Amino acid sequence: MRAAVVTTFGGPEAVEVVDSEMPEPGARQVRIKVAAAALNPVDAGVRAGAFGGAGKRIGLGWDVAGTVDAVGVAGGTSLLERSRELGGAWAVGDEVVALDYGMVKPLGTHAEYVVVDTDAVAKAPATVDAVHAATLPLNALTAARALDLLELEPGQSLLVTGAAGAVGGFAVQLAAHRGISVTAVAREADEELVRSLGADRFSSGEVAPGSVDAVLDAALLGERALEWVRDGGVFVGVIPGAQPASVRGVRTTAVEVSPNGTHLAELARLVDEGVLTLRVAGAYALEEAAKAHARLAEGGVRGRLVLVP
């Protein structure tokens, strides 16, 4: 089996595609034959050593779309059989999406096969191909969790920074779907895009202080974006622990995503209903993983780059 890994930290050239042992699913796990796996900024961080793991072989990739290839066995009874008794199951051949969470792990989703826990898996959206489906898990789960932390009611106002990016774009669509009034902050060239996602208002960076109920800071503007929140409002960042300190009674926090097949299934349903748009900026063969990392490093990507084994 082929897999993209790093054994030394560095730039895109540090990514290697190597032969790896086929992973075997244990109890409450499934093995997925990878059809597509998105490349995210967190992968670049892992590659550069931002999360540690020096001296180890580290697998890359968090998002996956593919087909269940094997189901774990527990106590002599297949997990599939036990699941059927409870009214639900993952069977070989099921088309699924999943989030394989973890900064430092021996194998990620940038591989021909990956093993994940069953509760991280959801049925793949039926209306898109695997390349598009692979862009859903990490970024949509992050956006949805951020909105839950904001606790906004319909009619309240939300400003999303980095609204043309993957997390920001999903946040705009999800917030608009919930009846929240969205101001999108992005580059001027992206105004048409973010308005098409459901933003009511657009700004390229000039926002009146204290003018919105909440900010979701996908662009990592920090204290600058915090100024735009009204007294007693809410600020949510996307890097745990990196949010600015509270001022003026503004509650500040940050989202930390986790695998959740139930929530992912709901997001997949919203894709099929046309609420969420899956954007692919480009597709690369797994063997071109380093090339995909180089493209990501150039910046200006709209949508996700996807690796295809």
PDB file of C-alpha atoms in Angstrom:
ATOM      1  CA  MET A   1       0.000   0.000   0.000  1.00  0.00           C
ATOM      2  CA  ARG A   2       1.221   3.504  -0.850  1.00  0.00           C
ATOM      3  CA  ALA A   3       0.980   6.396   1.607  1.00  0.00           C
ATOM      4  CA  ALA A   4       2.182  10.004   1.864  1.00  0.00           C
ATOM      5  CA  VAL A   5       4.351  10.606   4.945  1.00  0.00           C
ATOM      6  CA  VAL A   6       7.077  12.822   6.327  1.00  0.00           C
ATOM      7  CA  THR A   7      10.145  11.510   8.117  1.00  0.00           C
ATOM      8  CA  THR A   8      11.898  14.878   8.388  1.00  0.00           C
ATOM      9  CA  PHE A   9      10.246  18.262   8.714  1.00  0.00           C
ATOM     10  CA  GLY A  10      10.434  20.897   6.011  1.00  0.00           C
ATOM     11  CA  GLY A  11       8.738  22.312   2.956  1.00  0.00           C
ATOM     12  CA  PRO A  12       6.736  20.482   0.297  1.00  0.00           C
ATOM     13  CA  GLU A  13       9.840  18.527  -0.687  1.00  0.00           C
ATOM     14  CA  ALA A  14       9.692  16.756   2.703  1.00  0.00           C
ATOM     15  CA  VAL A  15       6.607  14.794   1.614  1.00  0.00           C
ATOM     16  CA  GLU A  16       7.388  11.226   0.547  1.00  0.00           C
ATOM     17  CA  VAL A  17       5.113   8.583  -0.928  1.00  0.00           C
ATOM     18  CA  VAL A  18       6.244   5.230   0.466  1.00  0.00           C
ATOM     19  CA  ASP A  19       5.211   1.613   0.692  1.00  0.00           C
ATOM     20  CA  SER A  20       3.392   0.945   3.943  1.00  0.00           C
ATOM     21  CA  GLU A  21       1.853  -2.067   5.629  1.00  0.00           C
ATOM     22  CA  MET A  22      -1.868  -2.509   5.023  1.00  0.00           C
ATOM     23  CA  PRO A  23      -3.744  -1.333   8.148  1.00  0.00           C
ATOM     24  CA  GLU A  24      -6.171  -3.751   9.789  1.00  0.00           C
ATOM     25  CA  PRO A  25      -9.362  -2.607  11.511  1.00  0.00           C
ATOM     26  CA  GLY A  26      -9.945  -3.529  15.133  1.00  0.00           C
ATOM     27  CA  ALA A  27     -13.135  -3.568  17.155  1.00  0.00           C
ATOM     28  CA  ARG A  28     -15.410  -0.614  16.344  1.00  0.00           C
ATOM     29  CA  GLN A  29     -13.298   0.292  13.313  1.00  0.00           C
ATOM     30  CA  VAL A  30     -13.609   0.040   9.542  1.00  0.00           C
ATOM     31  CA  ARG A  31     -11.023   0.117   6.797  1.00  0.00           C
ATOM     32  CA  ILE A  32     -11.768   2.477   3.927  1.00  0.00           C
ATOM     33  CA  LYS A  33     -10.380   2.093   0.422  1.00  0.00           C
ATOM     34  CA  VAL A  34      -9.553   5.719  -0.270  1.00  0.00           C
ATOM     35  CA  ALA A  35     -11.099   7.245  -3.377  1.00  0.00           C
ATOM     36  CA  ALA A  36     -10.058  10.805  -2.539  1.00  0.00           C
ATOM     37  CA  ALA A  37      -8.530  12.734   0.367  1.00  0.00           C
ATOM     38  CA  ALA A  38      -8.381  16.507   0.755  1.00  0.00           C
ATOM     39  CA  LEU A  39      -5.201  18.421   1.568  1.00  0.00           C
ATOM     40  CA  ASN A  40      -5.635  20.956   4.381  1.00  0.00           C
ATOM     41  CA  PRO A  41      -3.427  23.635   5.967  1.00  0.00           C
ATOM     42  CA  VAL A  42      -3.079  21.403   9.026  1.00  0.00           C
ATOM     43  CA  ASP A  43      -1.205  18.925   6.810  1.00  0.00           C
ATOM     44  CA  ALA A  44       1.284  21.650   5.948  1.00  0.00           C
ATOM     45  CA  GLY A  45       1.668  22.337   9.658  1.00  0.00           C
ATOM     46  CA  VAL A  46       2.333  18.672  10.384  1.00  0.00           C
ATOM     47  CA  ARG A  47       4.831  18.546   7.512  1.00  0.00           C
ATOM     48  CA  ALA A  48       6.661  21.581   8.886  1.00  0.00           C
ATOM     49  CA  GLY A  49       6.867  20.159  12.419  1.00  0.00           C
ATOM     50  CA  ALA A  50       4.401  22.565  14.063  1.00  0.00           C
ATOM     51  CA  PHE A  51       2.891  19.743  16.125  1.00  0.00           C
ATOM     52  CA  GLY A  52       6.039  17.816  17.018  1.00  0.00           C
ATOM     53  CA  GLY A  53       6.858  14.200  16.325  1.00  0.00           C
ATOM     54  CA  ALA A  54      10.519  14.596  15.387  1.00  0.00           C
ATOM     55  CA  GLY A  55      12.170  11.291  14.591  1.00  0.00           C
ATOM     56  CA  LYS A  56       8.903   9.558  13.738  1.00  0.00           C
ATOM     57  CA  ARG A  57       7.310   8.638  10.442  1.00  0.00           C
ATOM     58  CA  ILE A  58       4.133  10.736  10.335  1.00  0.00           C
ATOM     59  CA  GLY A  59       1.209  10.062   8.032  1.00  0.00           C
ATOM     60  CA  LEU A  60      -0.612  12.965   6.404  1.00  0.00           C
ATOM     61  CA  GLY A  61      -4.279  13.569   5.731  1.00  0.00           C
ATOM     62  CA  TRP A  62      -7.460  14.006   7.801  1.00  0.00           C
ATOM     63  CA  ASP A  63     -10.311  13.943   5.245  1.00  0.00           C
ATOM     64  CA  VAL A  64     -11.379  10.846   3.347  1.00  0.00           C
ATOM     65  CA  ALA A  65     -14.046   9.746   0.910  1.00  0.00           C
ATOM     66  CA  GLY A  66     -14.106   6.145  -0.216  1.00  0.00           C
ATOM     67  CA  THR A  67     -15.599   2.691   0.170  1.00  0.00           C
ATOM     68  CA  VAL A  68     -15.693   0.473   3.250  1.00  0.00           C
ATOM     69  CA  ASP A  69     -13.262  -2.344   2.508  1.00  0.00           C
ATOM     70  CA  ALA A  70     -13.207  -4.285   5.778  1.00  0.00           C
ATOM     71  CA  VAL A  71     -15.022  -4.236   9.107  1.00  0.00           C
ATOM     72  CA  GLY A  72     -13.372  -4.881  12.462  1.00  0.00           C
ATOM     73  CA  VAL A  73     -13.973  -8.015  14.500  1.00  0.00           C
ATOM     74  CA  ALA A  74     -14.784  -8.057  18.212  1.00  0.00           C
ATOM     75  CA  GLY A  75     -14.891 -11.193  20.345  1.00  0.00           C
ATOM     76  CA  GLY A  76     -15.317 -13.550  17.432  1.00  0.00           C
ATOM     77  CA  THR A  77     -18.354 -11.693  16.098  1.00  0.00           C
ATOM     78  CA  SER A  78     -17.966  -9.190  13.318  1.00  0.00           C
ATOM     79  CA  LEU A  79     -18.776  -5.647  14.258  1.00  0.00           C
ATOM     80  CA  LEU A  80     -21.087  -5.640  11.255  1.00  0.00           C
ATOM     81  CA  GLU A  81     -23.213  -8.416  12.785  1.00  0.00           C
ATOM     82  CA  ARG A  82     -23.376  -6.676  16.154  1.00  0.00           C
ATOM     83  CA  SER A  83     -24.247  -3.364  14.508  1.00  0.00           C
ATOM     84  CA  ARG A  84     -27.089  -4.958  12.594  1.00  0.00           C
ATOM     85  CA  GLU A  85     -28.564  -6.117  15.885  1.00  0.00           C
ATOM     86  CA  LEU A  86     -28.639  -2.467  16.968  1.00  0.00           C
ATOM     87  CA  GLY A  87     -30.315  -1.366  13.742  1.00  0.00           C
ATOM     88  CA  GLY A  88     -27.408   0.192  11.907  1.00  0.00           C
ATOM     89  CA  ALA A  89     -24.211  -0.998  10.225  1.00  0.00           C
ATOM     90  CA  TRP A  90     -21.293  -0.236   7.987  1.00  0.00           C
ATOM     91  CA  ALA A  91     -20.960  -2.947   5.393  1.00  0.00           C
ATOM     92  CA  VAL A  92     -18.239  -3.663   2.887  1.00  0.00           C
ATOM     93  CA  GLY A  93     -19.026  -1.621  -0.206  1.00  0.00           C
ATOM     94  CA  ASP A  94     -20.655   1.322   1.590  1.00  0.00           C
ATOM     95  CA  GLU A  95     -19.614   4.687   0.167  1.00  0.00           C
ATOM     96  CA  VAL A  96     -18.588   6.886   3.067  1.00  0.00           C
ATOM     97  CA  VAL A  97     -16.801   9.996   4.262  1.00  0.00           C
ATOM     98  CA  ALA A  98     -14.874  10.340   7.519  1.00  0.00           C
ATOM     99  CA  LEU A  99     -12.568  12.513   9.571  1.00  0.00           C
ATOM    100  CA  ASP A 100      -9.332  10.843  10.703  1.00  0.00           C
ATOM    101  CA  TYR A 101      -8.332  13.185  13.509  1.00  0.00           C
ATOM    102  CA  GLY A 102      -4.739  13.370  14.722  1.00  0.00           C
ATOM    103  CA  MET A 103      -1.660  15.555  14.358  1.00  0.00           C
ATOM    104  CA  VAL A 104       1.030  12.900  14.764  1.00  0.00           C
ATOM    105  CA  LYS A 105      -0.004   9.461  13.520  1.00  0.00           C
ATOM    106  CA  PRO A 106       1.814   6.756  11.553  1.00  0.00           C
ATOM    107  CA  LEU A 107      -0.772   6.742   8.762  1.00  0.00           C
ATOM    108  CA  GLY A 108      -3.277   9.330   7.569  1.00  0.00           C
ATOM    109  CA  THR A 109      -5.854   9.490   4.803  1.00  0.00           C
ATOM    110  CA  HIS A 110      -3.286  10.380   2.133  1.00  0.00           C
ATOM    111  CA  ALA A 111      -2.942   6.697   1.387  1.00  0.00           C
ATOM    112  CA  GLU A 112      -4.611   3.914  -0.540  1.00  0.00           C
ATOM    113  CA  TYR A 113      -6.341   2.605   2.610  1.00  0.00           C
ATOM    114  CA  VAL A 114      -7.059   4.021   6.042  1.00  0.00           C
ATOM    115  CA  VAL A 115      -8.619   2.658   9.237  1.00  0.00           C
ATOM    116  CA  VAL A 116     -10.996   4.875  11.220  1.00  0.00           C
ATOM    117  CA  ASP A 117     -13.365   4.432  14.155  1.00  0.00           C
ATOM    118  CA  THR A 118     -16.919   3.622  13.140  1.00  0.00           C
ATOM    119  CA  ASP A 119     -18.358   6.629  14.959  1.00  0.00           C
ATOM    120  CA  ALA A 120     -16.271   8.952  12.756  1.00  0.00           C
ATOM    121  CA  VAL A 121     -17.922   7.665   9.561  1.00  0.00           C
ATOM    122  CA  ALA A 122     -20.956   8.944   7.655  1.00  0.00           C
ATOM    123  CA  LYS A 123     -22.650   7.987   4.421  1.00  0.00           C
ATOM    124  CA  ALA A 124     -21.144   9.970   1.554  1.00  0.00           C
ATOM    125  CA  PRO A 125     -23.297  12.618  -0.131  1.00  0.00           C
ATOM    126  CA  ALA A 126     -25.160  11.014  -3.011  1.00  0.00           C
ATOM    127  CA  THR A 127     -25.120  14.049  -5.298  1.00  0.00           C
ATOM    128  CA  VAL A 128     -21.345  14.569  -5.667  1.00  0.00           C
ATOM    129  CA  ASP A 129     -18.336  12.504  -6.647  1.00  0.00           C
ATOM    130  CA  ALA A 130     -15.709  11.302  -4.180  1.00  0.00           C
ATOM    131  CA  VAL A 131     -13.265  14.103  -5.026  1.00  0.00           C
ATOM    132  CA  HIS A 132     -15.816  16.704  -3.945  1.00  0.00           C
ATOM    133  CA  ALA A 133     -17.045  14.625  -0.991  1.00  0.00           C
ATOM    134  CA  ALA A 134     -13.494  14.486   0.376  1.00  0.00           C
ATOM    135  CA  THR A 135     -13.566  18.266   0.959  1.00  0.00           C
ATOM    136  CA  LEU A 136     -16.429  18.008   3.454  1.00  0.00           C
ATOM    137  CA  PRO A 137     -15.364  16.459   6.796  1.00  0.00           C
ATOM    138  CA  LEU A 138     -12.731  18.638   8.455  1.00  0.00           C
ATOM    139  CA  ASN A 139     -13.799  22.045   7.220  1.00  0.00           C
ATOM    140  CA  ALA A 140     -17.565  21.584   7.463  1.00  0.00           C
ATOM    141  CA  LEU A 141     -17.336  20.015  10.926  1.00  0.00           C
ATOM    142  CA  THR A 142     -15.149  22.938  12.016  1.00  0.00           C
ATOM    143  CA  ALA A 143     -17.593  25.510  10.661  1.00  0.00           C
ATOM    144  CA  ALA A 144     -20.599  23.768  12.207  1.00  0.00           C
ATOM    145  CA  ARG A 145     -18.913  23.450  15.596  1.00  0.00           C
ATOM    146  CA  ALA A 146     -17.919  27.128  15.494  1.00  0.00           C
ATOM    147  CA  LEU A 147     -21.519  28.152  14.853  1.00  0.00           C
ATOM    148  CA  ASP A 148     -22.677  25.985  17.751  1.00  0.00           C
ATOM    149  CA  LEU A 149     -20.194  27.782  20.020  1.00  0.00           C
ATOM    150  CA  LEU A 150     -21.485  31.172  18.855  1.00  0.00           C
ATOM    151  CA  GLU A 151     -25.031  30.286  20.001  1.00  0.00           C
ATOM    152  CA  LEU A 152     -26.640  32.839  17.689  1.00  0.00           C
ATOM    153  CA  GLU A 153     -30.374  33.119  17.130  1.00  0.00           C
ATOM    154  CA  PRO A 154     -32.043  33.762  13.764  1.00  0.00           C
ATOM    155  CA  GLY A 155     -31.837  37.439  12.925  1.00  0.00           C
ATOM    156  CA  GLN A 156     -28.625  38.075  14.822  1.00  0.00           C
ATOM    157  CA  SER A 157     -25.528  39.246  12.953  1.00  0.00           C
ATOM    158  CA  LEU A 158     -22.343  37.304  12.280  1.00  0.00           C
ATOM    159  CA  LEU A 159     -19.155  38.458  10.592  1.00  0.00           C
ATOM    160  CA  VAL A 160     -17.011  35.744   9.006  1.00  0.00           C
ATOM    161  CA  THR A 161     -13.387  36.534   8.185  1.00  0.00           C
ATOM    162  CA  GLY A 162     -11.734  34.476   5.478  1.00  0.00           C
ATOM    163  CA  ALA A 163     -15.217  33.932   4.065  1.00  0.00           C
ATOM    164  CA  ALA A 164     -13.931  32.726   0.692  1.00  0.00           C
ATOM    165  CA  GLY A 165     -11.868  29.962   2.288  1.00  0.00           C
ATOM    166  CA  ALA A 166     -13.004  26.437   3.034  1.00  0.00           C
ATOM    167  CA  VAL A 167     -14.044  26.876   6.680  1.00  0.00           C
ATOM    168  CA  GLY A 168     -15.298  30.411   6.095  1.00  0.00           C
ATOM    169  CA  GLY A 169     -17.350  29.428   3.061  1.00  0.00           C
ATOM    170  CA  PHE A 170     -19.084  26.610   4.914  1.00  0.00           C
ATOM    171  CA  ALA A 171     -19.703  28.956   7.859  1.00  0.00           C
ATOM    172  CA  VAL A 172     -21.378  31.515   5.598  1.00  0.00           C
ATOM    173  CA  GLN A 173     -23.669  28.878   4.101  1.00  0.00           C
ATOM    174  CA  LEU A 174     -24.531  27.235   7.422  1.00  0.00           C
ATOM    175  CA  ALA A 175     -25.195  30.570   9.138  1.00  0.00           C
ATOM    176  CA  ALA A 176     -27.406  31.784   6.300  1.00  0.00           C
ATOM    177  CA  HIS A 177     -29.288  28.473   6.453  1.00  0.00           C
ATOM    178  CA  ARG A 178     -29.932  29.100  10.150  1.00  0.00           C
ATOM    179  CA  GLY A 179     -31.381  32.553   9.449  1.00  0.00           C
ATOM    180  CA  ILE A 180     -28.358  34.479  10.701  1.00  0.00           C
ATOM    181  CA  SER A 181     -27.407  37.722   8.944  1.00  0.00           C
ATOM    182  CA  VAL A 182     -23.880  37.283   7.568  1.00  0.00           C
ATOM    183  CA  THR A 183     -21.220  39.845   6.742  1.00  0.00           C
ATOM    184  CA  ALA A 184     -18.393  38.259   4.747  1.00  0.00           C
ATOM    185  CA  VAL A 185     -14.859  39.633   4.933  1.00  0.00           C
ATOM    186  CA  ALA A 186     -12.702  38.578   1.995  1.00  0.00           C
ATOM    187  CA  ARG A 187     -10.667  39.938  -0.876  1.00  0.00           C
ATOM    188  CA  GLU A 188     -12.514  42.258  -3.246  1.00  0.00           C
ATOM    189  CA  ALA A 189     -12.137  39.697  -6.032  1.00  0.00           C
ATOM    190  CA  ASP A 190     -14.127  37.206  -3.926  1.00  0.00           C
ATOM    191  CA  GLU A 191     -17.209  39.378  -3.341  1.00  0.00           C
ATOM    192  CA  GLU A 192     -19.331  37.614  -5.944  1.00  0.00           C
ATOM    193  CA  LEU A 193     -18.331  34.229  -4.550  1.00  0.00           C
ATOM    194  CA  VAL A 194     -19.174  34.947  -0.916  1.00  0.00           C
ATOM    195  CA  ARG A 195     -22.449  36.612  -1.831  1.00  0.00           C
ATOM    196  CA  SER A 196     -23.359  33.483  -3.806  1.00  0.00           C
ATOM    197  CA  LEU A 197     -22.748  31.490  -0.615  1.00  0.00           C
ATOM    198  CA  GLY A 198     -25.362  33.548   1.207  1.00  0.00           C
ATOM    199  CA  ALA A 199     -23.606  36.589   2.655  1.00  0.00           C
ATOM    200  CA  ASP A 200     -25.908  39.584   3.100  1.00  0.00           C
ATOM    201  CA  ARG A 201     -23.077  42.076   3.252  1.00  0.00           C
ATOM    202  CA  PHE A 202     -19.472  42.188   2.088  1.00  0.00           C
ATOM    203  CA  SER A 203     -16.354  43.952   3.277  1.00  0.00           C
ATOM    204  CA  SER A 204     -12.763  43.814   2.152  1.00  0.00           C
ATOM    205  CA  GLY A 205     -11.637  44.742   5.673  1.00  0.00           C
ATOM    206  CA  GLU A 206     -13.255  48.032   6.709  1.00  0.00           C
ATOM    207  CA  VAL A 207     -15.816  47.261   9.404  1.00  0.00           C
ATOM    208  CA  ALA A 208     -17.282  49.567  12.021  1.00  0.00           C
ATOM    209  CA  PRO A 209     -16.206  48.725  15.589  1.00  0.00           C
ATOM    210  CA  GLY A 210     -18.850  46.961  17.654  1.00  0.00           C
ATOM    211  CA  SER A 211     -21.163  46.527  14.695  1.00  0.00           C
ATOM    212  CA  VAL A 212     -21.939  42.772  14.830  1.00  0.00           C
ATOM    213  CA  ASP A 213     -23.173  40.325  17.427  1.00  0.00           C
ATOM    214  CA  ALA A 214     -20.406  37.841  16.718  1.00  0.00           C
ATOM    215  CA  VAL A 215     -17.276  37.086  14.700  1.00  0.00           C
ATOM    216  CA  LEU A 216     -16.042  33.767  13.362  1.00  0.00           C
ATOM    217  CA  ASP A 217     -12.382  34.476  12.656  1.00  0.00           C
ATOM    218  CA  ALA A 218     -11.362  31.965   9.987  1.00  0.00           C
ATOM    219  CA  ALA A 219      -8.675  34.344   8.665  1.00  0.00           C
ATOM    220  CA  LEU A 220      -6.831  34.560  12.009  1.00  0.00           C
ATOM    221  CA  LEU A 221      -7.135  38.338  12.307  1.00  0.00           C
ATOM    222  CA  GLY A 222      -7.340  38.113  16.087  1.00  0.00           C
ATOM    223  CA  GLU A 223      -7.678  41.384  18.008  1.00  0.00           C
ATOM    224  CA  ARG A 224      -8.489  43.351  14.879  1.00  0.00           C
ATOM    225  CA  ALA A 225     -11.582  41.231  14.287  1.00  0.00           C
ATOM    226  CA  LEU A 226     -12.458  41.289  17.977  1.00  0.00           C
ATOM    227  CA  GLU A 227     -12.961  45.067  17.706  1.00  0.00           C
ATOM    228  CA  TRP A 228     -15.877  44.465  15.336  1.00  0.00           C
ATOM    229  CA  VAL A 229     -17.901  42.572  17.968  1.00  0.00           C
ATOM    230  CA  ARG A 230     -20.402  44.538  20.060  1.00  0.00           C
ATOM    231  CA  ASP A 231     -20.034  44.714  23.818  1.00  0.00           C
ATOM    232  CA  GLY A 232     -21.142  41.401  25.307  1.00  0.00           C
ATOM    233  CA  GLY A 233     -20.953  39.601  21.964  1.00  0.00           C
ATOM    234  CA  VAL A 234     -19.042  36.471  20.964  1.00  0.00           C
ATOM    235  CA  PHE A 235     -15.759  35.769  19.168  1.00  0.00           C
ATOM    236  CA  VAL A 236     -14.779  32.306  17.952  1.00  0.00           C
ATOM    237  CA  GLY A 237     -11.370  31.515  16.478  1.00  0.00           C
ATOM    238  CA  VAL A 238     -10.271  28.402  14.641  1.00  0.00           C
ATOM    239  CA  ILE A 239      -7.014  27.611  16.473  1.00  0.00           C
ATOM    240  CA  PRO A 240      -7.511  26.329  20.040  1.00  0.00           C
ATOM    241  CA  GLY A 241      -5.838  28.570  22.590  1.00  0.00           C
ATOM    242  CA  ALA A 242      -4.968  31.279  20.074  1.00  0.00           C
ATOM    243  CA  GLN A 243      -8.075  33.435  20.504  1.00  0.00           C
ATOM    244  CA  PRO A 244      -7.572  36.954  21.904  1.00  0.00           C
ATOM    245  CA  ALA A 245      -8.369  37.748  25.526  1.00  0.00           C
ATOM    246  CA  SER A 246     -11.880  38.891  26.367  1.00  0.00           C
ATOM    247  CA  VAL A 247     -12.591  42.633  26.355  1.00  0.00           C
ATOM    248  CA  ARG A 248     -15.818  44.633  26.789  1.00  0.00           C
ATOM    249  CA  GLY A 249     -17.625  41.536  28.001  1.00  0.00           C
ATOM    250  CA  VAL A 250     -17.058  39.720  24.697  1.00  0.00           C
ATOM    251  CA  ARG A 251     -16.894  35.962  25.177  1.00  0.00           C
ATOM    252  CA  THR A 252     -13.868  34.622  23.281  1.00  0.00           C
ATOM    253  CA  THR A 253     -13.225  30.988  22.528  1.00  0.00           C
ATOM    254  CA  ALA A 254     -11.935  28.748  19.749  1.00  0.00           C
ATOM    255  CA  VAL A 255     -13.224  25.669  18.011  1.00  0.00           C
ATOM    256  CA  GLU A 256     -11.521  22.303  18.322  1.00  0.00           C
ATOM    257  CA  VAL A 257     -12.927  19.845  15.828  1.00  0.00           C
ATOM    258  CA  SER A 258     -13.462  16.177  16.647  1.00  0.00           C
ATOM    259  CA  PRO A 259     -14.662  13.161  14.650  1.00  0.00           C
ATOM    260  CA  ASN A 260     -18.437  12.879  14.788  1.00  0.00           C
ATOM    261  CA  GLY A 261     -20.202  10.651  12.276  1.00  0.00           C
ATOM    262  CA  THR A 262     -23.652  11.835  13.354  1.00  0.00           C
ATOM    263  CA  HIS A 263     -22.843  15.479  12.715  1.00  0.00           C
ATOM    264  CA  LEU A 264     -21.013  14.590   9.514  1.00  0.00           C
ATOM    265  CA  ALA A 265     -24.086  12.725   8.261  1.00  0.00           C
ATOM    266  CA  GLU A 266     -26.170  15.857   8.810  1.00  0.00           C
ATOM    267  CA  LEU A 267     -23.660  17.913   6.829  1.00  0.00           C
ATOM    268  CA  ALA A 268     -23.700  15.340   4.015  1.00  0.00           C
ATOM    269  CA  ARG A 269     -27.481  15.641   3.960  1.00  0.00           C
ATOM    270  CA  LEU A 270     -27.149  19.418   3.581  1.00  0.00           C
ATOM    271  CA  VAL A 271     -24.857  18.839   0.599  1.00  0.00           C
ATOM    272  CA  ASP A 272     -27.522  16.686  -1.048  1.00  0.00           C
ATOM    273  CA  GLU A 273     -30.141  19.354  -0.305  1.00  0.00           C
ATOM    274  CA  GLY A 274     -28.022  22.042  -1.973  1.00  0.00           C
ATOM    275  CA  VAL A 275     -27.351  23.967   1.237  1.00  0.00           C
ATOM    276  CA  LEU A 276     -23.608  23.314   1.219  1.00  0.00           C
ATOM    277  CA  THR A 277     -21.330  23.737  -1.791  1.00  0.00           C
ATOM    278  CA  LEU A 278     -18.236  21.559  -2.112  1.00  0.00           C
ATOM    279  CA  ARG A 279     -15.386  23.327  -3.896  1.00  0.00           C
ATOM    280  CA  VAL A 280     -12.385  21.588  -5.439  1.00  0.00           C
ATOM    281  CA  ALA A 281      -9.434  23.745  -6.466  1.00  0.00           C
ATOM    282  CA  GLY A 282      -7.546  20.894  -8.097  1.00  0.00           C
ATOM    283  CA  ALA A 283      -6.935  17.158  -8.000  1.00  0.00           C
ATOM    284  CA  TYR A 284      -3.561  15.410  -7.871  1.00  0.00           C
ATOM    285  CA  ALA A 285      -2.491  11.782  -7.978  1.00  0.00           C
ATOM    286  CA  LEU A 286      -1.254  10.492  -4.633  1.00  0.00           C
ATOM    287  CA  GLU A 287       2.241  10.232  -6.096  1.00  0.00           C
ATOM    288  CA  GLU A 288       2.068  14.009  -6.699  1.00  0.00           C
ATOM    289  CA  ALA A 289       1.495  14.785  -3.019  1.00  0.00           C
ATOM    290  CA  ALA A 290       4.581  17.010  -2.804  1.00  0.00           C
ATOM    291  CA  LYS A 291       3.374  18.962  -5.834  1.00  0.00           C
ATOM    292  CA  ALA A 292      -0.008  19.493  -4.172  1.00  0.00           C
ATOM    293  CA  HIS A 293       1.739  20.757  -1.016  1.00  0.00           C
ATOM    294  CA  ALA A 294       3.718  23.200  -3.149  1.00  0.00           C
ATOM    295  CA  ARG A 295       0.527  24.528  -4.710  1.00  0.00           C
ATOM    296  CA  LEU A 296      -1.043  24.965  -1.282  1.00  0.00           C
ATOM    297  CA  ALA A 297       2.027  26.872  -0.117  1.00  0.00           C
ATOM    298  CA  GLU A 298       1.605  29.343  -2.991  1.00  0.00           C
ATOM    299  CA  GLY A 299      -1.666  30.546  -1.422  1.00  0.00           C
ATOM    300  CA  GLY A 300      -4.767  31.920  -3.094  1.00  0.00           C
ATOM    301  CA  VAL A 301      -6.438  28.507  -3.296  1.00  0.00           C
ATOM    302  CA  ARG A 302     -10.237  28.670  -3.452  1.00  0.00           C
ATOM    303  CA  GLY A 303     -11.637  25.320  -2.461  1.00  0.00           C
ATOM    304  CA  ARG A 304      -9.527  22.342  -1.518  1.00  0.00           C
ATOM    305  CA  LEU A 305      -6.776  20.458  -3.281  1.00  0.00           C
ATOM    306  CA  VAL A 306      -7.521  16.752  -3.339  1.00  0.00           C
ATOM    307  CA  LEU A 307      -5.287  13.687  -3.619  1.00  0.00           C
ATOM    308  CA  VAL A 308      -6.528  10.675  -5.577  1.00  0.00           C
ATOM    309  CA  PRO A 309      -4.789   7.294  -5.056  1.00  0.00           C
TER     310      PRO A 309
END
